[in-house]
Amino acid sequence: MPIPELFRVLLALWRSGLLRVRPREILPILRAWRRCGQSFAFLSATASLRWGARPALQDDEGVLTFAQLHALSLGLADRLSSAAGVGPGRRVALAAANGRGFVVGLLACTRLGADVLPVAVDLPARVLEKILERQAIEGLLCEVAPPTVDVPCWPWLSSGRETTLEPPPVGRGGQLIVLTSGPAASPRESTAVLTCASCCPWSSASWRAFS
C-alpha cells in the first residue's frame, strides 16, 4: 500500500476509535490487518477483538454481538472458499433483505478478498441477468436462489454456521461495488470506488446506505 494511502487509512481508523487500543490489543489488531487487508472484514475483526460481547446488530431474528457476527462471517467465508472457490479478485453479487444476511455476506466475501455488488432481492430476472453480465459477476450469494441466472448461486446466507478458523491472509481486501443507479436498476458507468477507509470515520453511515 502506498505510504500516503496508509496514513489516510490510519487517520480514518484513529478518528473512528479503532486505533485507540490497549497495549495488549495492538498485536492481535495488526494480525487482523495482515489477514484482512483494507476491508470491512478488518473492521469486523477489530470490533470483535475489542468489544466482542457488545451488541453489533439487531434485526427480526434478534441481537448479534460483535463476536457472533464475526464468527458467522468466518463460517460463511470458509464455506464460500472451500465449496465455491471464492477468493481474491473474484466478483460476487449479494442479494439479501435488510438484516444480518447482508452484513454477514459482505464481511465474508471481503474477508476472502472478493469484491461485492449488492443487488435488490426482487429484481426482475432480465434486469438481474443484465447487471450480472455487465459487472462480470462470477457468483450470486443469496438467501433464496432465483429461478434462472447464468452464474452459480449460493443460497447460504441463512446457514448460521459459526467458526473461529481464519482463512489465509489476502493481499488485497475485498471492496464494495456501488451502482450509480442503486441496487435495483440498470447501472450507469462510474469510476468511483467505495473503500473501507472512506467509511471508517462514519462507519454507521456506510451500513445505512443499504437500509
N, CA and C of each residue as an Amber inpcrd file, in Angstrom:
protein
   633
   0.8510000  -1.1900000   0.0000000   0.0000000   0.0000000   0.0000000
   0.8870000   1.2400000   0.0000000   0.6350000   2.2390000  -0.8690000
   1.4280000   3.4680000  -0.8730000   1.3720000   4.1580000   0.4840000
   2.4740000   4.8270000   0.8560000   2.5640000   5.4730000   2.1630000
   1.4430000   6.4920000   2.3880000   1.1440000   7.3930000   1.4070000
   0.0460000   8.3480000   1.6410000  -1.2880000   7.6630000   1.9150000
  -1.5490000   6.5600000   1.1960000  -2.7980000   5.8280000   1.4150000
  -2.8080000   5.1920000   2.7950000  -1.6650000   4.6590000   3.2200000
  -1.5800000   4.0460000   4.5440000  -1.8660000   5.0700000   5.6360000
  -1.2900000   6.2640000   5.5080000  -1.5470000   7.3090000   6.5020000
  -3.0150000   7.7060000   6.5180000  -3.6370000   7.7520000   5.3350000
  -5.0530000   8.1080000   5.2650000  -5.9050000   7.0610000   5.9750000
  -5.5630000   5.7950000   5.7710000  -6.2940000   4.7110000   6.4310000
  -6.1100000   4.7830000   7.9420000  -4.8670000   4.9800000   8.3870000
  -4.6020000   5.0420000   9.8260000  -5.3110000   6.2220000  10.4750000
  -5.3490000   7.3620000   9.7710000  -6.0520000   8.5250000  10.3000000
  -7.5400000   8.2410000  10.4340000  -8.1150000   7.5760000   9.4200000
  -9.5350000   7.2400000   9.4760000  -9.8230000   6.2900000  10.6280000
  -8.9540000   5.3050000  10.8180000  -9.1420000   4.3490000  11.9120000
  -9.0050000   5.0330000  13.2710000  -8.0820000   5.9840000  13.3780000
  -7.9260000   6.7140000  14.6390000  -9.1770000   7.5230000  14.9440000
  -9.7020000   8.2150000  13.9560000 -10.8960000   9.0260000  14.1700000
 -12.0910000   8.1710000  14.5650000 -12.1370000   6.9520000  14.0400000
 -13.2590000   6.0730000  14.3560000 -13.1320000   5.4400000  15.7350000
 -11.9550000   5.5410000  16.3470000 -11.7280000   4.9350000  17.6570000
 -11.1080000   3.5600000  17.6030000 -10.9350000   3.0010000  16.4010000
 -10.4330000   1.6380000  16.2900000  -8.9540000   1.5210000  16.6470000
  -8.2090000   2.6180000  16.5790000  -6.7920000   2.5540000  16.9100000
  -6.4870000   3.0050000  18.3330000  -7.4940000   3.4480000  19.0630000
  -7.2740000   3.8420000  20.4550000  -7.3970000   2.5900000  21.3210000
  -6.3310000   1.8270000  21.3320000  -6.3950000   0.4730000  21.8690000
  -5.4980000   0.3360000  23.0890000  -5.7860000  -0.7120000  23.8640000
  -4.9150000  -1.0850000  24.9740000  -3.6680000  -1.7700000  24.4020000
  -2.5580000  -1.7020000  25.1100000  -1.3230000  -2.3140000  24.5960000
  -1.4880000  -3.7820000  24.2130000  -2.2540000  -4.5420000  25.0000000
  -2.3960000  -5.9710000  24.7060000  -3.2240000  -6.2310000  23.4480000
  -3.9310000  -5.2060000  22.9530000  -4.7570000  -5.3850000  21.7630000
  -4.0090000  -5.0670000  20.4770000  -2.8420000  -4.4440000  20.5990000
  -2.1430000  -3.9650000  19.4030000  -1.7480000  -5.1130000  18.4810000
  -1.0980000  -6.1380000  19.0250000  -0.6220000  -7.2450000  18.1930000
  -1.7700000  -7.9910000  17.5190000  -2.8560000  -8.3640000  18.2360000
  -3.9750000  -9.0220000  17.5490000  -4.5850000  -8.1740000  16.4350000
  -4.6450000  -6.8540000  16.6310000  -5.2190000  -5.9940000  15.5940000
  -4.2990000  -5.9300000  14.3810000  -2.9790000  -5.8780000  14.6080000
  -2.0420000  -5.8900000  13.4870000  -2.1330000  -7.2090000  12.7190000
  -2.3360000  -8.3020000  13.4420000  -2.5150000  -9.5900000  12.7680000
  -3.7890000  -9.5920000  11.9370000  -4.8510000  -8.9810000  12.4710000
  -6.1030000  -8.8890000  11.7110000  -5.9090000  -8.0600000  10.4490000
  -5.1370000  -6.9810000  10.5560000  -4.8510000  -6.1550000   9.3770000
  -4.1080000  -6.9680000   8.3180000  -3.1410000  -7.7630000   8.7570000
  -2.3900000  -8.5930000   7.8100000  -3.3030000  -9.6090000   7.1350000
  -4.2330000 -10.1900000   7.8770000  -5.1230000 -11.2030000   7.3110000
  -6.1610000 -10.6020000   6.3730000  -6.7340000  -9.4670000   6.7700000
  -7.9230000  -8.9430000   6.0920000  -7.6220000  -7.8520000   5.0780000
  -6.4970000  -7.1680000   5.2170000  -6.2400000  -6.0260000   4.3590000
  -7.2080000  -4.8880000   4.6620000  -7.2450000  -3.9260000   3.7590000
  -8.1360000  -2.7740000   3.9180000  -9.5360000  -3.1840000   3.4750000
 -10.3790000  -3.5660000   4.4150000 -11.6980000  -4.0890000   4.0630000
 -12.6550000  -3.9460000   5.2360000 -13.9380000  -4.1600000   4.9550000
 -14.9370000  -4.1820000   6.0160000 -14.6660000  -5.3320000   6.9840000
 -14.0840000  -6.4090000   6.4740000 -13.7730000  -7.5520000   7.3350000
 -12.7750000  -7.1730000   8.4240000 -11.8480000  -6.2640000   8.1200000
 -10.9020000  -5.8120000   9.1440000 -11.6290000  -5.0630000  10.2530000
 -12.6060000  -4.2360000   9.8880000 -13.3870000  -3.5350000  10.9080000
 -14.1140000  -4.5260000  11.8070000 -14.6770000  -5.5780000  11.1970000
 -15.3860000  -6.5920000  11.9780000 -14.4360000  -7.3280000  12.9140000
 -13.2650000  -7.6970000  12.3980000 -12.2960000  -8.4160000  13.2240000
 -11.8330000  -7.5600000  14.3980000 -11.5830000  -6.2800000  14.1350000
 -11.1300000  -5.3810000  15.1970000 -12.2160000  -5.1760000  16.2460000
 -13.4540000  -4.9720000  15.7970000 -14.5630000  -4.7970000  16.7380000
 -14.7670000  -6.0470000  17.5840000 -14.5940000  -7.2170000  16.9710000
 -14.7380000  -8.4670000  17.7190000 -13.6540000  -8.5980000  18.7850000
 -12.4450000  -8.1810000  18.4470000 -11.3480000  -8.2450000  19.4110000
 -11.5610000  -7.2920000  20.5820000 -12.0800000  -6.1100000  20.2850000
 -12.1620000  -5.0690000  21.3070000 -13.4770000  -5.0920000  22.0820000
 -14.5750000  -5.3630000  21.3890000 -15.9000000  -5.2400000  22.0130000
 -16.7490000  -6.4740000  21.7120000 -16.1590000  -7.6630000  21.8270000
 -16.8250000  -8.8830000  21.4010000 -18.1920000  -9.1220000  22.0100000
 -18.3900000  -8.7370000  23.2690000 -19.6580000  -9.0160000  23.9540000
 -20.7130000  -7.9390000  23.7350000 -20.3650000  -6.8550000  23.0720000
 -21.3290000  -5.7720000  22.8710000 -22.2540000  -6.0670000  21.6940000
 -23.4860000  -5.5590000  21.7350000 -24.4020000  -5.7410000  20.6000000
 -23.8570000  -5.0440000  19.3580000 -23.8760000  -5.7540000  18.2460000
 -23.4010000  -5.1950000  16.9760000 -24.5390000  -4.9470000  16.0080000
 -25.5710000  -5.7750000  16.0730000 -26.6390000  -5.7310000  15.0770000
 -27.9180000  -6.2810000  15.6900000 -29.0310000  -5.6460000  15.3800000
 -30.3380000  -6.1430000  15.8000000 -31.2550000  -6.1610000  14.5930000
 -31.8870000  -7.3050000  14.3570000 -32.8420000  -7.4260000  13.2610000
 -34.0280000  -8.2610000  13.7330000 -34.8370000  -8.7440000  12.8060000
 -36.0310000  -9.5040000  13.1750000 -35.7010000 -10.8230000  13.8700000
 -34.4770000 -11.3100000  13.6910000 -34.0790000 -12.5790000  14.3070000
 -33.4690000 -12.3990000  15.6920000 -33.2490000 -11.1560000  16.0950000
 -32.6770000 -10.9140000  17.4150000 -31.4240000 -10.0660000  17.3480000
 -30.5870000 -10.2210000  18.3640000 -29.3740000  -9.4110000  18.5090000
 -28.1470000 -10.2880000  18.3020000 -27.1650000  -9.7520000  17.5900000
 -25.8650000 -10.3950000  17.4390000 -24.8050000  -9.5150000  18.0840000
 -23.9090000 -10.1320000  18.8360000 -22.7600000  -9.3910000  19.3470000
 -21.7020000  -9.2850000  18.2480000 -20.6950000  -8.4440000  18.4930000
 -19.6060000  -8.3330000  17.5250000 -18.8990000  -9.6710000  17.3430000
 -18.7300000 -10.4180000  18.4270000 -18.0680000 -11.7200000  18.3310000
 -18.9020000 -12.7050000  17.5170000 -20.2140000 -12.7260000  17.7410000
 -21.0810000 -13.6260000  16.9820000 -21.1120000 -13.2520000  15.5090000
 -21.1850000 -11.9580000  15.2260000 -21.2030000 -11.5010000  13.8390000
 -19.9190000 -11.9060000  13.1240000 -18.8020000 -11.7380000  13.8000000
 -17.5210000 -12.1130000  13.2030000 -17.4450000 -13.6170000  12.9740000
 -17.9060000 -14.4100000  13.9450000 -17.8670000 -15.8680000  13.8080000
 -18.7620000 -16.3470000  12.6730000 -19.9320000 -15.7250000  12.5140000
 -20.8170000 -16.0800000  11.4000000 -20.1670000 -15.7570000  10.0610000
 -19.5070000 -14.6080000   9.9910000 -18.8680000 -14.2340000   8.7280000
 -17.7200000 -15.1810000   8.3910000 -16.9790000 -15.6290000   9.3990000
 -15.9040000 -16.5870000   9.1530000 -16.4560000 -17.9410000   8.7190000
 -17.5860000 -18.3450000   9.3150000 -18.2040000 -19.6000000   8.9040000
 -18.6350000 -19.5730000   7.4520000 -19.2400000 -18.4620000   7.0350000
 -19.6590000 -18.3340000   5.6400000 -18.4470000 -18.2160000   4.7260000
 -17.4210000 -17.4880000   5.1560000 -16.2080000 -17.3580000   4.3430000
 -15.5680000 -18.7170000   4.1020000 -15.5390000 -19.5560000   5.1210000
 -14.9640000 -20.8930000   4.9710000 -15.7330000 -21.7010000   3.9330000
 -17.0500000 -21.6080000   3.9680000 -17.8550000 -22.3610000   3.0010000
 -17.6900000 -21.8050000   1.5900000 -17.6780000 -20.4850000   1.4610000
 -17.5000000 -19.8750000   0.1420000 -16.1470000 -20.2370000  -0.4560000
 -15.1360000 -20.2870000   0.3830000 -13.7970000 -20.6090000  -0.1030000
 -13.6720000 -22.0730000  -0.4990000 -14.1460000 -22.9670000   0.3650000
 -13.9510000 -24.3970000   0.1320000 -14.9150000 -24.9750000  -0.8910000
 -16.1580000 -24.5080000  -0.8970000 -17.1770000 -25.1050000  -1.7670000
 -17.4080000 -24.3330000  -3.0570000 -17.0460000 -23.0500000  -3.0890000
 -17.3270000 -22.2410000  -4.2780000 -16.0800000 -21.6070000  -4.8820000
 -14.9550000 -21.7370000  -4.2170000 -13.7220000 -21.1950000  -4.7670000
 -13.6220000 -19.6870000  -4.7470000 -14.3940000 -19.0350000  -3.8800000
 -14.3340000 -17.5760000  -3.7890000 -13.0090000 -17.1710000  -3.1480000
 -12.3590000 -16.1840000  -3.7660000 -11.0730000 -15.7330000  -3.2600000
 -10.7320000 -14.3580000  -3.7840000  -9.5010000 -13.9120000  -3.6110000
  -9.1000000 -12.5660000  -4.0170000  -9.3820000 -12.2900000  -5.4920000
  -9.9520000 -11.1200000  -5.7410000 -10.2130000 -10.7020000  -7.1060000
 -11.5210000 -11.1920000  -7.6990000 -12.2080000 -12.1210000  -7.0430000
 -13.4990000 -12.5830000  -7.5530000 -14.5450000 -11.4960000  -7.3460000
 -15.6000000 -11.5330000  -8.1620000 -16.6820000 -10.5460000  -8.0640000
 -17.9750000 -11.2910000  -7.7620000 -18.5750000 -10.9790000  -6.6160000
 -19.7510000 -11.6960000  -6.1240000 -20.9070000 -10.7250000  -5.9550000
 -22.0810000 -11.0910000  -6.4720000 -23.2970000 -10.3160000  -6.2180000
 -23.9220000 -10.8040000  -4.9180000 -24.4800000  -9.8700000  -4.1540000
 -25.0790000 -10.1870000  -2.8550000 -26.5330000  -9.7380000  -2.8590000
 -27.4500000 -10.7080000  -2.8090000 -28.8850000 -10.4160000  -2.7800000
 -29.4210000 -10.8210000  -1.4180000 -29.7070000  -9.8260000  -0.5800000
 -30.1670000 -10.1140000   0.7780000 -31.1030000  -9.0230000   1.2460000
 -32.1450000  -9.4280000   1.9740000 -33.0500000  -8.4570000   2.5790000
 -32.3290000  -7.7480000   3.7210000 -32.9330000  -6.6660000   4.2140000
 -32.3360000  -5.9450000   5.3350000 -32.1920000  -6.8760000   6.5390000
 -31.0110000  -6.9340000   7.0980000 -30.7950000  -7.7980000   8.2480000
 -29.3930000  -8.3620000   8.2590000 -29.1960000  -9.3780000   9.0790000
 -27.8690000  -9.9390000   9.2870000 -27.2990000 -10.5980000   8.0430000
 -28.1620000 -11.1300000   7.1830000 -27.6690000 -11.8120000   5.9920000
 -26.7920000 -10.9290000   5.1330000 -27.2280000  -9.6810000   4.9350000
 -26.4360000  -8.7680000   4.1180000 -25.0820000  -8.4970000   4.7580000
 -25.0760000  -8.2020000   6.0560000 -23.8290000  -7.8500000   6.7360000
 -22.8790000  -9.0460000   6.7680000 -23.3940000 -10.2220000   7.1110000
 -22.5550000 -11.4210000   7.1590000 -21.9860000 -11.7260000   5.7760000
 -22.8240000 -11.6030000   4.7400000 -22.3560000 -11.8610000   3.3840000
 -21.2690000 -10.9010000   2.9550000 -21.4560000  -9.6130000   3.2540000
 -20.4500000  -8.6130000   2.9050000 -19.1330000  -8.8870000   3.6240000
 -19.2000000  -9.1780000   4.9150000 -17.9840000  -9.4300000   5.6840000
 -17.2730000 -10.6930000   5.2030000 -18.0350000 -11.7350000   4.8980000
 -17.4280000 -12.9910000   4.4560000 -16.7030000 -12.8190000   3.1280000
 -17.3500000 -12.1660000   2.1800000 -16.7380000 -12.0020000   0.8530000
 -15.5120000 -11.1050000   0.9080000 -15.6120000  -9.9830000   1.6200000
 -14.4610000  -9.0820000   1.6820000 -13.3160000  -9.6950000   2.4780000
 -13.6270000 -10.5710000   3.4300000 -12.5660000 -11.2800000   4.1560000
 -11.7570000 -12.1570000   3.2110000 -12.4030000 -12.6910000   2.1780000
 -11.7230000 -13.5450000   1.2050000 -11.0600000 -12.7470000   0.0910000
 -11.2140000 -11.4170000   0.1160000 -10.6280000 -10.5850000  -0.9270000
 -11.4990000 -10.4240000  -2.1470000 -12.7530000 -10.8720000  -2.0700000
 -13.6730000 -10.7500000  -3.2060000 -14.3980000  -9.4120000  -3.1490000
 -14.6970000  -8.8580000  -4.3130000 -15.4760000  -7.6260000  -4.3980000
 -16.9600000  -7.9650000  -4.3980000 -17.7690000  -7.1140000  -3.7550000
 -19.1840000  -7.4130000  -3.5230000 -20.0680000  -6.3690000  -4.1940000
 -21.0350000  -6.8460000  -4.9660000 -22.0260000  -5.9840000  -5.6100000
 -23.3980000  -6.2660000  -5.0030000 -23.9640000  -5.3760000  -4.1940000
 -25.3240000  -5.5840000  -3.6790000 -26.3570000  -5.4260000  -4.7920000
 -27.3200000  -6.3400000  -4.8270000 -28.4410000  -6.2430000  -5.7680000
 -29.7370000  -6.4640000  -4.9980000 -30.8100000  -5.8490000  -5.4650000
 -32.1050000  -5.9860000  -4.7990000 -32.6210000  -7.4160000  -4.9290000
 -33.3130000  -7.8860000  -3.9010000 -33.7960000  -9.2690000  -3.9010000
 -34.9770000  -9.4740000  -4.8400000 -35.6680000  -8.3870000  -5.2080000
 -36.8690000  -8.5200000  -6.0390000 -36.6520000  -8.0210000  -7.4590000
 -35.4230000  -8.0610000  -7.9370000 -35.1540000  -7.6230000  -9.3040000
 -35.8160000  -8.5560000 -10.3130000 -36.4030000  -8.0210000 -11.3810000
 -36.8590000  -8.8810000 -12.4780000 -35.6780000  -9.6590000 -13.0540000
 -35.9450000 -10.8650000 -13.5180000 -34.8720000 -11.7470000 -13.9830000
 -34.0360000 -11.1140000 -15.0860000 -34.6890000 -10.4310000 -16.0170000
 -33.9380000  -9.8580000 -17.1430000 -33.0120000  -8.7400000 -16.6750000
 -33.4600000  -7.9490000 -15.6890000 -32.6190000  -6.8680000 -15.1650000
 -31.4420000  -7.4530000 -14.3940000 -31.7170000  -8.4770000 -13.5780000
 -30.6510000  -9.1170000 -12.8130000 -29.5980000  -9.7110000 -13.7420000
 -30.0360000 -10.4030000 -14.7810000 -29.0930000 -11.0120000 -15.7140000
 -28.2310000  -9.9540000 -16.3940000 -28.8450000  -8.8270000 -16.7470000
 -28.1050000  -7.7480000 -17.4020000 -27.0360000  -7.1790000 -16.4790000
 -27.3990000  -6.9760000 -15.2100000 -26.4350000  -6.4390000 -14.2430000
 -25.2910000  -7.4240000 -14.0140000 -25.6120000  -8.6930000 -13.8250000
 -24.5790000  -9.6940000 -13.5720000 -23.6090000  -9.7890000 -14.7390000
 -24.1500000  -9.7120000 -15.9580000 -23.2920000  -9.7970000 -17.1410000
 -22.4140000  -8.5570000 -17.2760000 -23.0120000  -7.3830000 -17.1060000
 -22.2660000  -6.1360000 -17.2980000 -21.1600000  -5.9830000 -16.2630000
 -21.4220000  -6.4260000 -15.0400000 -20.4360000  -6.2690000 -13.9680000
 -19.4810000  -7.4640000 -13.8390000 -19.5740000  -8.4110000 -14.7710000
 -18.6840000  -9.5810000 -14.7760000 -18.7340000 -10.3360000 -13.4480000
 -19.9610000 -10.5500000 -12.9560000 -20.1590000 -11.2460000 -11.6830000
 -19.9510000 -12.7470000 -11.8710000 -19.2530000 -13.3660000 -10.9260000
 -18.9130000 -14.7840000 -11.0340000 -19.7720000 -15.6860000 -10.1570000
 -20.6090000 -15.1130000  -9.2940000 -21.4740000 -15.9160000  -8.4420000
 -22.4510000 -15.0310000  -7.7020000 -23.5870000 -15.6030000  -7.3020000
 -24.6340000 -14.8640000  -6.5950000 -24.8260000 -15.4710000  -5.2140000
 -24.5230000 -14.7020000  -4.1840000 -24.7260000 -15.1220000  -2.7950000
 -26.0790000 -14.6000000  -2.3360000 -26.9440000 -15.4910000  -1.8730000
 -28.3270000 -15.0940000  -1.6190000 -28.9310000 -15.9530000  -0.5130000
 -30.1700000 -15.6100000  -0.1430000 -30.9220000 -16.4060000   0.8210000
 -31.7700000 -17.4570000   0.1160000 -32.3450000 -17.0650000  -1.0240000
 -33.1380000 -17.9780000  -1.8540000 -32.6820000 -17.8110000  -3.2950000
 -32.3080000 -18.8970000  -3.9470000 -31.8150000 -18.8120000  -5.3170000
 -32.9240000 -18.3770000  -6.2670000 -32.6550000 -17.4340000  -7.1940000
 -33.6450000 -17.0390000  -8.1930000 -33.8730000 -18.1740000  -9.1850000
 -34.9900000 -18.1190000  -9.9210000 -35.3220000 -19.2180000 -10.8380000
 -34.2470000 -19.4850000 -11.8820000 -33.7830000 -18.4370000 -12.5630000
 -32.8130000 -18.6370000 -13.6370000 -31.7950000 -17.5040000 -13.6610000
 -30.5460000 -17.8470000 -13.4930000 -29.4360000 -16.9220000 -13.7260000
 -28.3010000 -17.7320000 -14.3340000 -27.4180000 -17.0300000 -15.0280000
 -26.3430000 -17.7140000 -15.7410000 -25.0520000 -17.8130000 -14.9400000
 -25.1240000 -17.5510000 -13.6390000 -23.9330000 -17.6830000 -12.7900000
 -24.2660000 -18.6380000 -11.6440000 -23.2640000 -19.2190000 -11.0060000
 -23.5350000 -20.0840000  -9.8530000 -24.2640000 -19.3280000  -8.7420000
 -25.2150000 -19.9950000  -8.0950000 -25.9640000 -19.4020000  -6.9770000
 -25.5980000 -20.1270000  -5.6850000 -25.4040000 -19.3410000  -4.6410000
 -25.0380000 -19.8970000  -3.3390000 -26.0370000 -19.4030000  -2.2970000
 -27.1440000 -20.1380000  -2.0780000 -28.1770000 -19.7010000  -1.1080000
 -27.8010000 -20.0780000   0.3200000 -26.7180000 -19.4940000   0.8080000
 -26.1270000 -19.9230000   2.0720000 -26.2120000 -18.8640000   3.1610000
 -26.8960000 -17.7540000   2.9270000 -26.8840000 -16.6700000   3.9050000
 -27.6030000 -17.0300000   5.2010000 -28.4600000 -18.0370000   5.1590000
 -29.2230000 -18.4090000   6.3540000 -28.6460000 -19.6350000   7.0570000
 -27.4450000 -20.0630000   6.6680000 -26.8980000 -21.3010000   7.2290000
 -26.5790000 -21.1710000   8.7140000 -26.1410000 -19.9850000   9.1510000
 -25.8910000 -19.7540000  10.5700000 -24.7100000 -20.4990000  11.1450000
 -23.7800000 -20.9230000  10.3080000 -22.6080000 -21.6540000  10.8040000
 -21.5730000 -20.6770000  11.3470000 -21.0490000 -20.9640000  12.5400000
 -20.0280000 -20.1210000  13.1500000 -18.7090000 -20.8810000  13.2380000
 -17.6170000 -20.1370000  13.1320000 -16.2940000 -20.7140000  13.3340000
 -15.3400000 -19.6060000  13.7560000 -14.2390000 -20.0050000  14.3670000
 -13.1810000 -19.0490000  14.7020000 -11.9550000 -19.2680000  13.8180000
 -12.0460000 -20.2190000  12.8820000 -10.9320000 -20.5000000  11.9810000
 -10.8220000 -19.3940000  10.9390000  -9.6380000 -18.8500000  10.7850000
  -9.4060000 -17.7510000   9.8590000  -8.9430000 -18.2790000   8.5010000
  -9.4900000 -17.7450000   7.4030000  -8.9530000 -18.0710000   6.0810000
  -7.5300000 -17.5300000   5.9430000  -6.8010000 -17.9660000   4.9210000
  -5.4540000 -17.4230000   4.7030000  -5.4940000 -15.9130000   4.4830000
  -4.4000000 -15.2150000   4.7710000  -4.3580000 -13.7680000   4.5410000
  -4.5770000 -13.4340000   3.0690000  -5.1490000 -12.2680000   2.8220000
  -5.3450000 -11.7860000   1.4520000  -4.4770000 -10.5530000   1.2520000
  -3.9090000 -10.4380000   0.0700000  -3.0750000  -9.2810000  -0.1970000
  -3.8720000  -8.0050000  -0.3650000  -5.1110000  -8.1580000  -0.7940000
  -5.9830000  -7.0070000  -1.0340000  -7.3500000  -7.3180000  -0.4680000
  -7.8310000  -6.4780000   0.4260000  -9.1620000  -6.6840000   0.9790000
 -10.2330000  -6.4430000  -0.0680000 -11.3020000  -7.2050000  -0.0080000
 -12.3970000  -7.0150000  -0.9530000 -13.0740000  -5.6640000  -0.7710000
 -13.6450000  -5.1490000  -1.8390000 -14.2700000  -3.8310000  -1.8290000
 -15.7660000  -3.9450000  -2.1250000 -16.4800000  -2.8900000  -1.8210000
 -17.9200000  -2.8160000  -2.0700000 -18.1520000  -2.0650000  -3.3720000
 -18.8420000  -2.6920000  -4.3140000 -19.1740000  -2.0680000  -5.5960000
 -20.5410000  -1.4110000  -5.4640000 -20.6200000  -0.1250000  -5.7500000
 -21.8780000   0.6100000  -5.6350000 -22.3050000   1.0870000  -7.0130000
 -23.4800000   0.6650000  -7.4620000 -24.0120000   1.1110000  -8.7460000
 -24.5660000   2.5230000  -8.6070000 -24.3100000   3.3550000  -9.5940000
 -24.7610000   4.7470000  -9.5190000 -26.2710000   4.8620000  -9.5260000
 -26.9600000   3.8550000 -10.0350000 -28.4210000   3.8890000 -10.0890000
 -29.0540000   3.1080000  -8.9470000 -28.2450000   2.6450000  -7.9860000
 -28.7770000   1.8600000  -6.8840000 -28.7930000   0.3820000  -7.2200000
 -29.1560000  -0.4830000  -6.2500000 -29.1080000  -1.9270000  -6.4520000
 -30.3010000  -2.4980000  -7.2060000 -31.2320000  -1.6380000  -7.6530000
 -32.4700000  -2.1610000  -8.2410000 -32.7030000  -1.6890000  -9.6630000
 -31.6970000  -1.1410000 -10.3300000 -31.9020000  -0.6350000 -11.6820000
 -30.6630000  -0.8770000 -12.5160000 -30.8100000  -0.7000000 -13.8370000
 -29.6740000  -0.8610000 -14.7280000 -28.6320000   0.2040000 -14.4110000
 -27.3740000  -0.1820000 -14.2400000 -26.3640000   0.7750000 -13.7910000
 -25.8750000   1.6860000 -14.9010000 -25.4530000   2.8880000 -14.4950000
 -24.7250000   3.7810000 -15.3750000 -23.2470000   3.6360000 -15.0540000
 -22.4070000   3.9650000 -16.0300000 -20.9790000   3.8000000 -15.8300000
 -20.4510000   4.8020000 -14.7990000 -19.5290000   4.3550000 -13.9490000
 -18.9020000   5.2240000 -12.9620000 -17.5500000   4.6440000 -12.6010000
 -16.5960000   5.5110000 -12.2860000 -15.2760000   5.0500000 -11.8750000
 -15.0660000   5.2020000 -10.3770000 -16.1170000   5.5970000  -9.6510000
 -15.9860000   5.8030000  -8.2070000 -15.7980000   4.4720000  -7.4900000
 -14.9990000   4.4980000  -6.4450000 -14.7420000   3.3070000  -5.6380000
 -15.0070000   3.6480000  -4.1800000 -15.7920000   2.8160000  -3.5090000
 -16.0510000   2.9860000  -2.0790000 -15.1570000   2.0290000  -1.3180000
 -14.2680000   2.5740000  -0.5130000 -13.3270000   1.7430000   0.2240000
 -13.6240000   1.7820000   1.7050000 -13.0220000   0.8370000   2.4000000
 -13.1610000   0.7830000   3.8570000 -12.6880000   2.0820000   4.4930000
 -11.5750000   2.6240000   4.0130000 -11.0080000   3.8210000   4.6330000
 -11.9390000   5.0110000   4.5230000 -12.6570000   5.1030000   3.4150000
 -13.5530000   6.2440000   3.2390000 -14.7530000   6.1670000   4.1600000
 -15.0230000   4.9710000   4.7060000 -16.2020000   4.7910000   5.5500000
 -15.8710000   4.7670000   7.0370000 -14.6240000   4.5390000   7.3830000
 -14.2850000   4.3140000   8.7870000 -14.7740000   5.4010000   9.7280000
 -14.5240000   6.6980000   9.4340000 -14.9300000   7.7010000  10.4120000
 -16.4350000   7.7900000  10.5790000 -17.1610000   7.3050000   9.5880000
 -18.6150000   7.3910000   9.6440000 -19.1780000   6.0170000   9.3180000
 -18.6790000   4.9840000  10.0140000 -19.0000000   3.6080000   9.6380000
 -20.4890000   3.3290000   9.6850000 -21.2460000   3.9770000  10.5920000
 -22.6800000   3.7290000  10.6530000 -23.3610000   4.1720000   9.3720000
 -22.8690000   5.2510000   8.7570000 -23.4600000   5.7290000   7.5100000
 -23.2410000   4.7340000   6.3880000 -22.0990000   4.0120000   6.4240000
 -21.8350000   3.0590000   5.3540000 -22.8330000   1.9190000   5.3720000
 -23.3510000   1.5370000   6.5760000 -24.3770000   0.4970000   6.6300000
 -25.7390000   1.0750000   6.2830000 -26.0280000   2.2850000   6.6960000
 -27.3400000   2.8730000   6.4550000 -27.6290000   3.0440000   4.9710000
 -26.5810000   3.0980000   4.1680000 -26.7920000   3.2910000   2.7420000
 -27.6440000   2.1860000   2.1400000 -27.7100000   1.0250000   2.7890000
 -28.4620000  -0.0950000   2.2400000 -29.6130000  -0.5110000   3.1430000
 -30.0350000   0.3700000   4.0670000 -31.1290000   0.0170000   4.9720000
 -32.4560000   0.5370000   4.4440000
